[in-house]
Amino acid sequence: MAAQNFQVVVAIDIGSAFSGYAYKFRTDNKKDYTKKIICPIWKNNSNMAVGKTASSLLLNPDGTFNSFGLNAEDVYTAMCRKFIAGSFHDEKFPTKDPKDWFLFRNFKMELYEKEIMQKDMKIKDTTGKPFSLRTVFRESIGFFKKHALNAITRQTTVLPSDVFWVLTIPAIWSEPAKQFMRTAAEEAGIPAESLILALEPETAALFTKEQELIRQSKDGKVNLVPFVPKSKFMVVDLGGGTGDITVHEVQDDHTLHEINMATGGPWGGNRINEAFLGIWKDILQNEYLECSKITPMKF
């Protein structure tokens, strides 16, 4: 079914370091489809408003959902501190301690260069416990699905069946990895007929094309206008896990022509973080391990 038949379009971005979503009502799409896009606000560690939250998922000892984002980091850190202080107790899991919970960070890169995706693929959490990779993605997508529907239904009487879903993915993902993401989204409750996958740099290019970035002189005045036919531009998407690059040219009918095939690699900011922490791990050794136990969300 075409997206035009739905009342709302929601785009979910599961990033390597940060994740989020945005949505737009179809009634706002008549004049400029890059305007009136609603992006929920999250709070970061400094209590500042930001457009995305951390890509961290916390699951209970029985594998059920606990929390996502910086909230997951906060919950897990609080549990660890109480455990160290000897005051930890969970009513639902009274015989468990924090190491029995599952905390996942930066799990998106588990799909990089995967040409074969097994249904029972495993991922290790921050303490090394193996767990279902598909469940991690399903619960993460499901969190944003629920959050988005709650936000939308607070504003209007739109039904879940009136929502069209877009799941963004890196351009360098293999076909099995793309299918893995689609299956996880469907298992999260998104109907197959209401879902499409979109390449992250291509969606960025479509948005960029409409931005007023080109200098145009007219009647002695210089104005900024959207990209005109024959304009060429490059989009470099540097995320936490990957770097994606696309080059497009605007055609006479204002569509985009891909000049070069999308390319990229595992050049995200997380590699810098890992290298930086690796330096301190070599310097501090045992002290580093002790600090990581006391303040796990910093590591």
PDB file of C-alpha atoms in Angstrom:
ATOM      1  CA  MET A   1       0.000   0.000   0.000  1.00  0.00           C
ATOM      2  CA  ALA A   2       1.379   3.454  -0.920  1.00  0.00           C
ATOM      3  CA  ALA A   3       2.390   5.884   1.814  1.00  0.00           C
ATOM      4  CA  GLN A   4      -0.110   8.398   0.366  1.00  0.00           C
ATOM      5  CA  ASN A   5      -2.964   6.315   1.760  1.00  0.00           C
ATOM      6  CA  PHE A   6      -1.795   6.793   5.357  1.00  0.00           C
ATOM      7  CA  GLN A   7      -2.361   9.747   7.655  1.00  0.00           C
ATOM      8  CA  VAL A   8       1.063   9.794   9.305  1.00  0.00           C
ATOM      9  CA  VAL A   9       4.564   8.729   8.277  1.00  0.00           C
ATOM     10  CA  VAL A  10       7.023   7.737  11.017  1.00  0.00           C
ATOM     11  CA  ALA A  11      10.740   7.237  10.345  1.00  0.00           C
ATOM     12  CA  ILE A  12      12.816   5.283  12.868  1.00  0.00           C
ATOM     13  CA  ASP A  13      16.600   5.487  12.932  1.00  0.00           C
ATOM     14  CA  ILE A  14      18.385   2.842  14.999  1.00  0.00           C
ATOM     15  CA  GLY A  15      21.873   4.312  15.093  1.00  0.00           C
ATOM     16  CA  SER A  16      25.137   2.871  16.313  1.00  0.00           C
ATOM     17  CA  ALA A  17      25.560   5.473  19.051  1.00  0.00           C
ATOM     18  CA  PHE A  18      22.235   7.326  19.120  1.00  0.00           C
ATOM     19  CA  SER A  19      18.709   6.511  17.964  1.00  0.00           C
ATOM     20  CA  GLY A  20      15.460   8.362  17.463  1.00  0.00           C
ATOM     21  CA  TYR A  21      12.442   8.902  15.273  1.00  0.00           C
ATOM     22  CA  ALA A  22      10.503  11.653  13.538  1.00  0.00           C
ATOM     23  CA  TYR A  23       7.013  11.865  12.090  1.00  0.00           C
ATOM     24  CA  LYS A  24       4.913  14.015   9.835  1.00  0.00           C
ATOM     25  CA  PHE A  25       1.180  14.246   9.211  1.00  0.00           C
ATOM     26  CA  ARG A  26       0.115  13.801   5.615  1.00  0.00           C
ATOM     27  CA  THR A  27      -1.986  16.980   5.779  1.00  0.00           C
ATOM     28  CA  ASP A  28       1.276  18.923   6.311  1.00  0.00           C
ATOM     29  CA  ASN A  29       2.866  17.444   3.182  1.00  0.00           C
ATOM     30  CA  LYS A  30       1.107  19.497   0.493  1.00  0.00           C
ATOM     31  CA  LYS A  31       3.488  22.466   0.238  1.00  0.00           C
ATOM     32  CA  ASP A  32       6.914  21.378   1.473  1.00  0.00           C
ATOM     33  CA  TYR A  33       7.600  17.846   2.606  1.00  0.00           C
ATOM     34  CA  THR A  34      10.707  18.905   4.551  1.00  0.00           C
ATOM     35  CA  LYS A  35       8.762  21.270   6.811  1.00  0.00           C
ATOM     36  CA  LYS A  36       6.635  20.517   9.887  1.00  0.00           C
ATOM     37  CA  ILE A  37       8.544  17.340  10.668  1.00  0.00           C
ATOM     38  CA  ILE A  38       8.113  16.543  14.341  1.00  0.00           C
ATOM     39  CA  CYS A  39      11.153  15.199  16.167  1.00  0.00           C
ATOM     40  CA  PRO A  40      10.644  14.282  19.848  1.00  0.00           C
ATOM     41  CA  ILE A  41      13.027  15.777  22.382  1.00  0.00           C
ATOM     42  CA  TRP A  42      15.147  13.640  24.686  1.00  0.00           C
ATOM     43  CA  LYS A  43      17.395  14.611  27.589  1.00  0.00           C
ATOM     44  CA  ASN A  44      21.118  13.879  27.603  1.00  0.00           C
ATOM     45  CA  ASN A  45      23.475  13.350  30.556  1.00  0.00           C
ATOM     46  CA  SER A  46      23.695  17.118  31.109  1.00  0.00           C
ATOM     47  CA  ASN A  47      19.885  17.413  31.123  1.00  0.00           C
ATOM     48  CA  MET A  48      20.019  19.254  27.796  1.00  0.00           C
ATOM     49  CA  ALA A  49      17.378  18.764  25.112  1.00  0.00           C
ATOM     50  CA  VAL A  50      18.630  16.659  22.176  1.00  0.00           C
ATOM     51  CA  GLY A  51      17.072  15.061  19.097  1.00  0.00           C
ATOM     52  CA  LYS A  52      18.186  11.479  19.807  1.00  0.00           C
ATOM     53  CA  THR A  53      18.799   9.190  22.755  1.00  0.00           C
ATOM     54  CA  ALA A  54      21.575   6.660  23.354  1.00  0.00           C
ATOM     55  CA  SER A  55      21.394   3.341  21.496  1.00  0.00           C
ATOM     56  CA  SER A  56      21.331   1.378  24.750  1.00  0.00           C
ATOM     57  CA  LEU A  57      18.854  -1.398  25.501  1.00  0.00           C
ATOM     58  CA  LEU A  58      18.296  -2.912  28.953  1.00  0.00           C
ATOM     59  CA  LEU A  59      16.477  -6.232  29.248  1.00  0.00           C
ATOM     60  CA  ASN A  60      15.347  -7.969  32.418  1.00  0.00           C
ATOM     61  CA  PRO A  61      16.863 -11.305  33.538  1.00  0.00           C
ATOM     62  CA  ASP A  62      13.986 -13.133  31.813  1.00  0.00           C
ATOM     63  CA  GLY A  63      14.672 -11.301  28.537  1.00  0.00           C
ATOM     64  CA  THR A  64      11.693  -8.934  28.719  1.00  0.00           C
ATOM     65  CA  PHE A  65      11.989  -5.231  27.964  1.00  0.00           C
ATOM     66  CA  ASN A  66      13.145  -2.905  30.742  1.00  0.00           C
ATOM     67  CA  SER A  67      14.195   0.411  29.209  1.00  0.00           C
ATOM     68  CA  PHE A  68      15.937   2.064  26.273  1.00  0.00           C
ATOM     69  CA  GLY A  69      18.254   5.006  25.729  1.00  0.00           C
ATOM     70  CA  LEU A  70      19.837   7.104  28.444  1.00  0.00           C
ATOM     71  CA  ASN A  71      17.066   5.863  30.709  1.00  0.00           C
ATOM     72  CA  ALA A  72      18.471   2.331  30.314  1.00  0.00           C
ATOM     73  CA  GLU A  73      21.946   3.597  31.205  1.00  0.00           C
ATOM     74  CA  ASP A  74      20.600   5.416  34.262  1.00  0.00           C
ATOM     75  CA  VAL A  75      18.613   2.397  35.476  1.00  0.00           C
ATOM     76  CA  TYR A  76      21.571   0.051  35.101  1.00  0.00           C
ATOM     77  CA  THR A  77      24.011   2.442  36.747  1.00  0.00           C
ATOM     78  CA  ALA A  78      21.657   2.920  39.709  1.00  0.00           C
ATOM     79  CA  MET A  79      21.355  -0.850  40.121  1.00  0.00           C
ATOM     80  CA  CYS A  80      25.142  -1.307  40.083  1.00  0.00           C
ATOM     81  CA  ARG A  81      25.712   1.433  42.639  1.00  0.00           C
ATOM     82  CA  LYS A  82      23.088  -0.014  44.975  1.00  0.00           C
ATOM     83  CA  PHE A  83      24.641  -3.459  44.592  1.00  0.00           C
ATOM     84  CA  ILE A  84      28.098  -2.126  45.498  1.00  0.00           C
ATOM     85  CA  ALA A  85      26.578  -0.347  48.507  1.00  0.00           C
ATOM     86  CA  GLY A  86      24.835  -3.567  49.551  1.00  0.00           C
ATOM     87  CA  SER A  87      21.327  -2.150  49.189  1.00  0.00           C
ATOM     88  CA  PHE A  88      20.204  -3.654  45.883  1.00  0.00           C
ATOM     89  CA  HIS A  89      16.865  -5.480  45.751  1.00  0.00           C
ATOM     90  CA  ASP A  90      14.399  -5.904  42.898  1.00  0.00           C
ATOM     91  CA  GLU A  91      10.810  -6.834  43.734  1.00  0.00           C
ATOM     92  CA  LYS A  92      10.182  -8.657  40.465  1.00  0.00           C
ATOM     93  CA  PHE A  93      13.498 -10.543  40.495  1.00  0.00           C
ATOM     94  CA  PRO A  94      14.388 -10.834  44.215  1.00  0.00           C
ATOM     95  CA  THR A  95      17.076 -13.497  43.745  1.00  0.00           C
ATOM     96  CA  LYS A  96      18.939 -11.628  40.998  1.00  0.00           C
ATOM     97  CA  ASP A  97      21.713  -9.033  41.036  1.00  0.00           C
ATOM     98  CA  PRO A  98      22.636  -6.455  38.310  1.00  0.00           C
ATOM     99  CA  LYS A  99      24.887  -8.853  36.386  1.00  0.00           C
ATOM    100  CA  ASP A 100      21.753 -10.881  35.541  1.00  0.00           C
ATOM    101  CA  TRP A 101      20.266  -8.002  33.543  1.00  0.00           C
ATOM    102  CA  PHE A 102      21.252  -7.560  29.884  1.00  0.00           C
ATOM    103  CA  LEU A 103      22.648  -4.196  28.757  1.00  0.00           C
ATOM    104  CA  PHE A 104      23.452  -3.726  25.071  1.00  0.00           C
ATOM    105  CA  ARG A 105      25.280  -0.785  23.529  1.00  0.00           C
ATOM    106  CA  ASN A 106      26.289  -0.012  19.948  1.00  0.00           C
ATOM    107  CA  PHE A 107      24.675  -3.232  18.722  1.00  0.00           C
ATOM    108  CA  LYS A 108      23.887  -1.952  15.232  1.00  0.00           C
ATOM    109  CA  MET A 109      27.386  -2.745  13.951  1.00  0.00           C
ATOM    110  CA  GLU A 110      26.741  -6.439  14.589  1.00  0.00           C
ATOM    111  CA  LEU A 111      25.087  -6.394  11.147  1.00  0.00           C
ATOM    112  CA  TYR A 112      28.091  -4.907   9.321  1.00  0.00           C
ATOM    113  CA  GLU A 113      29.469  -7.109   6.528  1.00  0.00           C
ATOM    114  CA  LYS A 114      27.117  -9.949   7.433  1.00  0.00           C
ATOM    115  CA  GLU A 115      26.406 -11.892   4.230  1.00  0.00           C
ATOM    116  CA  ILE A 116      24.685 -14.734   6.093  1.00  0.00           C
ATOM    117  CA  MET A 117      22.178 -13.946   8.850  1.00  0.00           C
ATOM    118  CA  GLN A 118      21.142 -16.876  11.013  1.00  0.00           C
ATOM    119  CA  LYS A 119      17.821 -16.645  12.833  1.00  0.00           C
ATOM    120  CA  ASP A 120      19.466 -17.614  16.114  1.00  0.00           C
ATOM    121  CA  MET A 121      22.426 -15.200  15.877  1.00  0.00           C
ATOM    122  CA  LYS A 122      23.760 -14.132  19.256  1.00  0.00           C
ATOM    123  CA  ILE A 123      25.197 -10.909  20.632  1.00  0.00           C
ATOM    124  CA  LYS A 124      27.057 -10.449  23.903  1.00  0.00           C
ATOM    125  CA  ASP A 125      25.903  -7.836  26.389  1.00  0.00           C
ATOM    126  CA  THR A 126      28.271  -5.560  28.320  1.00  0.00           C
ATOM    127  CA  THR A 127      29.117  -8.384  30.747  1.00  0.00           C
ATOM    128  CA  GLY A 128      29.671 -10.997  28.040  1.00  0.00           C
ATOM    129  CA  LYS A 129      26.379 -12.889  28.303  1.00  0.00           C
ATOM    130  CA  PRO A 130      25.071 -14.175  24.922  1.00  0.00           C
ATOM    131  CA  PHE A 131      21.590 -13.187  23.827  1.00  0.00           C
ATOM    132  CA  SER A 132      19.407 -13.218  20.697  1.00  0.00           C
ATOM    133  CA  LEU A 133      20.457 -10.464  18.287  1.00  0.00           C
ATOM    134  CA  ARG A 134      17.033 -10.410  16.634  1.00  0.00           C
ATOM    135  CA  THR A 135      15.360  -9.878  20.003  1.00  0.00           C
ATOM    136  CA  VAL A 136      17.655  -6.910  20.685  1.00  0.00           C
ATOM    137  CA  PHE A 137      16.620  -5.239  17.417  1.00  0.00           C
ATOM    138  CA  ARG A 138      12.968  -6.212  17.837  1.00  0.00           C
ATOM    139  CA  GLU A 139      12.756  -4.699  21.317  1.00  0.00           C
ATOM    140  CA  SER A 140      14.584  -1.541  20.232  1.00  0.00           C
ATOM    141  CA  ILE A 141      12.308  -0.968  17.235  1.00  0.00           C
ATOM    142  CA  GLY A 142       9.301  -1.862  19.371  1.00  0.00           C
ATOM    143  CA  PHE A 143      10.267   0.799  21.914  1.00  0.00           C
ATOM    144  CA  PHE A 144      10.221   3.544  19.266  1.00  0.00           C
ATOM    145  CA  LYS A 145       7.030   2.195  17.709  1.00  0.00           C
ATOM    146  CA  LYS A 146       5.226   2.436  21.042  1.00  0.00           C
ATOM    147  CA  HIS A 147       6.750   5.842  21.836  1.00  0.00           C
ATOM    148  CA  ALA A 148       5.734   7.227  18.432  1.00  0.00           C
ATOM    149  CA  LEU A 149       2.151   5.929  18.622  1.00  0.00           C
ATOM    150  CA  ASN A 150       1.760   7.426  22.100  1.00  0.00           C
ATOM    151  CA  ALA A 151       3.037  10.798  20.863  1.00  0.00           C
ATOM    152  CA  ILE A 152       0.786  10.775  17.788  1.00  0.00           C
ATOM    153  CA  THR A 153      -2.404   9.659  19.542  1.00  0.00           C
ATOM    154  CA  ARG A 154      -1.974  12.426  22.122  1.00  0.00           C
ATOM    155  CA  GLN A 155      -2.452  14.920  19.273  1.00  0.00           C
ATOM    156  CA  THR A 156      -5.084  13.262  17.115  1.00  0.00           C
ATOM    157  CA  THR A 157      -7.438  10.309  16.766  1.00  0.00           C
ATOM    158  CA  VAL A 158      -5.196   8.554  14.226  1.00  0.00           C
ATOM    159  CA  LEU A 159      -5.274   4.767  14.493  1.00  0.00           C
ATOM    160  CA  PRO A 160      -2.174   2.534  14.328  1.00  0.00           C
ATOM    161  CA  SER A 161      -3.427   1.294  10.943  1.00  0.00           C
ATOM    162  CA  ASP A 162      -3.218   4.895   9.652  1.00  0.00           C
ATOM    163  CA  VAL A 163       0.560   5.032  10.206  1.00  0.00           C
ATOM    164  CA  PHE A 164       3.194   4.274   7.578  1.00  0.00           C
ATOM    165  CA  TRP A 165       6.631   3.280   8.870  1.00  0.00           C
ATOM    166  CA  VAL A 166      10.105   3.941   7.464  1.00  0.00           C
ATOM    167  CA  LEU A 167      13.150   2.191   8.893  1.00  0.00           C
ATOM    168  CA  THR A 168      16.458   3.764   7.885  1.00  0.00           C
ATOM    169  CA  ILE A 169      19.547   1.635   7.237  1.00  0.00           C
ATOM    170  CA  PRO A 170      23.147   2.295   6.122  1.00  0.00           C
ATOM    171  CA  ALA A 171      23.843   2.149   2.404  1.00  0.00           C
ATOM    172  CA  ILE A 172      26.567  -0.447   2.978  1.00  0.00           C
ATOM    173  CA  TRP A 173      24.259  -3.025   4.609  1.00  0.00           C
ATOM    174  CA  SER A 174      24.093  -6.377   2.816  1.00  0.00           C
ATOM    175  CA  GLU A 175      20.795  -7.760   1.535  1.00  0.00           C
ATOM    176  CA  PRO A 176      20.642 -10.331   4.388  1.00  0.00           C
ATOM    177  CA  ALA A 177      21.212  -7.529   6.908  1.00  0.00           C
ATOM    178  CA  LYS A 178      18.394  -5.491   5.337  1.00  0.00           C
ATOM    179  CA  GLN A 179      16.052  -8.471   5.511  1.00  0.00           C
ATOM    180  CA  PHE A 180      17.088  -9.012   9.127  1.00  0.00           C
ATOM    181  CA  MET A 181      16.038  -5.442   9.972  1.00  0.00           C
ATOM    182  CA  ARG A 182      12.722  -5.846   8.153  1.00  0.00           C
ATOM    183  CA  THR A 183      11.958  -9.094   9.966  1.00  0.00           C
ATOM    184  CA  ALA A 184      12.803  -7.524  13.348  1.00  0.00           C
ATOM    185  CA  ALA A 185      10.461  -4.603  12.583  1.00  0.00           C
ATOM    186  CA  GLU A 186       7.630  -6.941  11.612  1.00  0.00           C
ATOM    187  CA  GLU A 187       8.168  -8.956  14.795  1.00  0.00           C
ATOM    188  CA  ALA A 188       7.935  -5.655  16.692  1.00  0.00           C
ATOM    189  CA  GLY A 189       4.381  -5.298  15.387  1.00  0.00           C
ATOM    190  CA  ILE A 190       4.840  -3.181  12.257  1.00  0.00           C
ATOM    191  CA  PRO A 191       2.751  -4.648   9.389  1.00  0.00           C
ATOM    192  CA  ALA A 192       4.795  -5.588   6.313  1.00  0.00           C
ATOM    193  CA  GLU A 193       2.443  -3.617   4.029  1.00  0.00           C
ATOM    194  CA  SER A 194       3.003  -0.482   6.158  1.00  0.00           C
ATOM    195  CA  LEU A 195       6.806  -0.631   6.154  1.00  0.00           C
ATOM    196  CA  ILE A 196       9.659   0.325   3.851  1.00  0.00           C
ATOM    197  CA  LEU A 197      13.422   0.400   4.356  1.00  0.00           C
ATOM    198  CA  ALA A 198      15.255   3.567   3.282  1.00  0.00           C
ATOM    199  CA  LEU A 199      18.980   4.093   2.839  1.00  0.00           C
ATOM    200  CA  GLU A 200      20.198   6.723   5.288  1.00  0.00           C
ATOM    201  CA  PRO A 201      22.349   8.788   2.850  1.00  0.00           C
ATOM    202  CA  GLU A 202      19.594   8.765   0.209  1.00  0.00           C
ATOM    203  CA  THR A 203      16.980  10.098   2.622  1.00  0.00           C
ATOM    204  CA  ALA A 204      19.506  12.731   3.694  1.00  0.00           C
ATOM    205  CA  ALA A 205      20.033  13.660   0.021  1.00  0.00           C
ATOM    206  CA  LEU A 206      16.284  14.075  -0.579  1.00  0.00           C
ATOM    207  CA  PHE A 207      16.068  16.366   2.433  1.00  0.00           C
ATOM    208  CA  THR A 208      19.199  18.316   1.458  1.00  0.00           C
ATOM    209  CA  LYS A 209      17.880  18.973  -2.066  1.00  0.00           C
ATOM    210  CA  GLU A 210      15.048  21.080  -0.652  1.00  0.00           C
ATOM    211  CA  GLN A 211      17.202  23.178   1.655  1.00  0.00           C
ATOM    212  CA  GLU A 212      17.980  26.790   0.718  1.00  0.00           C
ATOM    213  CA  LEU A 213      21.731  26.440   0.305  1.00  0.00           C
ATOM    214  CA  ILE A 214      22.388  27.723  -3.252  1.00  0.00           C
ATOM    215  CA  ARG A 215      23.327  31.378  -3.752  1.00  0.00           C
ATOM    216  CA  GLN A 216      21.264  32.954  -6.538  1.00  0.00           C
ATOM    217  CA  SER A 217      21.587  36.546  -7.775  1.00  0.00           C
ATOM    218  CA  LYS A 218      18.513  38.385  -9.024  1.00  0.00           C
ATOM    219  CA  ASP A 219      17.940  42.123  -9.491  1.00  0.00           C
ATOM    220  CA  GLY A 220      21.167  42.894  -7.663  1.00  0.00           C
ATOM    221  CA  LYS A 221      20.201  40.790  -4.653  1.00  0.00           C
ATOM    222  CA  VAL A 222      21.654  37.501  -3.541  1.00  0.00           C
ATOM    223  CA  ASN A 223      19.234  34.945  -2.117  1.00  0.00           C
ATOM    224  CA  LEU A 224      19.578  31.409  -0.886  1.00  0.00           C
ATOM    225  CA  VAL A 225      17.386  28.942  -2.802  1.00  0.00           C
ATOM    226  CA  PRO A 226      16.995  25.140  -2.971  1.00  0.00           C
ATOM    227  CA  PHE A 227      19.233  23.178  -5.327  1.00  0.00           C
ATOM    228  CA  VAL A 228      18.434  23.924  -8.974  1.00  0.00           C
ATOM    229  CA  PRO A 229      18.674  21.532 -11.958  1.00  0.00           C
ATOM    230  CA  LYS A 230      22.268  20.515 -12.832  1.00  0.00           C
ATOM    231  CA  SER A 231      23.375  21.167  -9.246  1.00  0.00           C
ATOM    232  CA  LYS A 232      25.586  18.466  -7.759  1.00  0.00           C
ATOM    233  CA  PHE A 233      26.131  17.803  -4.087  1.00  0.00           C
ATOM    234  CA  MET A 234      27.703  15.239  -1.793  1.00  0.00           C
ATOM    235  CA  VAL A 235      26.200  13.949   1.436  1.00  0.00           C
ATOM    236  CA  VAL A 236      28.639  12.559   3.986  1.00  0.00           C
ATOM    237  CA  ASP A 237      26.844  10.809   6.837  1.00  0.00           C
ATOM    238  CA  LEU A 238      29.306  10.272   9.698  1.00  0.00           C
ATOM    239  CA  GLY A 239      27.523   8.329  12.414  1.00  0.00           C
ATOM    240  CA  GLY A 240      28.629   6.402  15.454  1.00  0.00           C
ATOM    241  CA  GLY A 241      29.328   3.170  13.586  1.00  0.00           C
ATOM    242  CA  THR A 242      29.554   3.880   9.868  1.00  0.00           C
ATOM    243  CA  GLY A 243      30.384   6.617   7.404  1.00  0.00           C
ATOM    244  CA  ASP A 244      28.192   6.724   4.275  1.00  0.00           C
ATOM    245  CA  ILE A 245      28.855   8.881   1.198  1.00  0.00           C
ATOM    246  CA  THR A 246      26.543   9.657  -1.732  1.00  0.00           C
ATOM    247  CA  VAL A 247      26.832  12.095  -4.669  1.00  0.00           C
ATOM    248  CA  HIS A 248      23.718  13.275  -6.535  1.00  0.00           C
ATOM    249  CA  GLU A 249      22.765  15.618  -9.356  1.00  0.00           C
ATOM    250  CA  VAL A 250      19.434  17.448  -9.559  1.00  0.00           C
ATOM    251  CA  GLN A 251      17.639  16.677 -12.845  1.00  0.00           C
ATOM    252  CA  ASP A 252      15.496  19.026 -14.926  1.00  0.00           C
ATOM    253  CA  ASP A 253      12.345  17.538 -13.373  1.00  0.00           C
ATOM    254  CA  HIS A 254      13.887  18.089  -9.894  1.00  0.00           C
ATOM    255  CA  THR A 255      14.400  14.381  -9.260  1.00  0.00           C
ATOM    256  CA  LEU A 256      17.816  13.147  -8.142  1.00  0.00           C
ATOM    257  CA  HIS A 257      20.316  11.161 -10.189  1.00  0.00           C
ATOM    258  CA  GLU A 258      22.936   9.175  -8.282  1.00  0.00           C
ATOM    259  CA  ILE A 259      26.283  10.062  -9.833  1.00  0.00           C
ATOM    260  CA  ASN A 260      28.270   7.523  -7.884  1.00  0.00           C
ATOM    261  CA  MET A 261      27.082   4.409  -6.097  1.00  0.00           C
ATOM    262  CA  ALA A 262      26.681   4.916  -2.358  1.00  0.00           C
ATOM    263  CA  THR A 263      29.782   3.849  -0.488  1.00  0.00           C
ATOM    264  CA  GLY A 264      31.188   3.873   3.021  1.00  0.00           C
ATOM    265  CA  GLY A 265      32.742   1.838   5.791  1.00  0.00           C
ATOM    266  CA  PRO A 266      33.044   1.327   9.566  1.00  0.00           C
ATOM    267  CA  TRP A 267      34.440   4.804  10.156  1.00  0.00           C
ATOM    268  CA  GLY A 268      32.052   6.035  12.834  1.00  0.00           C
ATOM    269  CA  GLY A 269      32.831   8.053  15.943  1.00  0.00           C
ATOM    270  CA  ASN A 270      32.680   4.979  18.159  1.00  0.00           C
ATOM    271  CA  ARG A 271      36.069   3.888  16.817  1.00  0.00           C
ATOM    272  CA  ILE A 272      37.573   7.063  18.241  1.00  0.00           C
ATOM    273  CA  ASN A 273      35.856   6.430  21.580  1.00  0.00           C
ATOM    274  CA  GLU A 274      37.164   2.862  21.683  1.00  0.00           C
ATOM    275  CA  ALA A 275      40.713   3.953  20.849  1.00  0.00           C
ATOM    276  CA  PHE A 276      40.613   6.682  23.508  1.00  0.00           C
ATOM    277  CA  LEU A 277      39.359   4.292  26.195  1.00  0.00           C
ATOM    278  CA  GLY A 278      41.937   1.741  25.087  1.00  0.00           C
ATOM    279  CA  ILE A 279      44.716   4.220  25.867  1.00  0.00           C
ATOM    280  CA  TRP A 280      43.421   4.747  29.401  1.00  0.00           C
ATOM    281  CA  LYS A 281      42.901   1.016  29.886  1.00  0.00           C
ATOM    282  CA  ASP A 282      46.597   0.438  29.103  1.00  0.00           C
ATOM    283  CA  ILE A 283      47.665   3.243  31.433  1.00  0.00           C
ATOM    284  CA  LEU A 284      45.383   2.559  34.400  1.00  0.00           C
ATOM    285  CA  GLN A 285      44.928  -1.216  34.046  1.00  0.00           C
ATOM    286  CA  ASN A 286      43.270  -2.468  37.283  1.00  0.00           C
ATOM    287  CA  GLU A 287      42.162   1.031  38.255  1.00  0.00           C
ATOM    288  CA  TYR A 288      40.320   1.284  34.940  1.00  0.00           C
ATOM    289  CA  LEU A 289      38.450  -1.966  35.652  1.00  0.00           C
ATOM    290  CA  GLU A 290      37.449  -0.756  39.114  1.00  0.00           C
ATOM    291  CA  CYS A 291      36.140   2.526  37.723  1.00  0.00           C
ATOM    292  CA  SER A 292      34.156   0.694  35.056  1.00  0.00           C
ATOM    293  CA  LYS A 293      32.411  -1.329  37.764  1.00  0.00           C
ATOM    294  CA  ILE A 294      31.493   1.726  39.836  1.00  0.00           C
ATOM    295  CA  THR A 295      30.324   3.901  36.922  1.00  0.00           C
ATOM    296  CA  PRO A 296      29.447   1.441  34.106  1.00  0.00           C
ATOM    297  CA  MET A 297      27.549   3.985  31.988  1.00  0.00           C
ATOM    298  CA  LYS A 298      30.808   5.915  31.457  1.00  0.00           C
ATOM    299  CA  PHE A 299      32.445   2.922  29.819  1.00  0.00           C
TER     300      PHE A 299
END
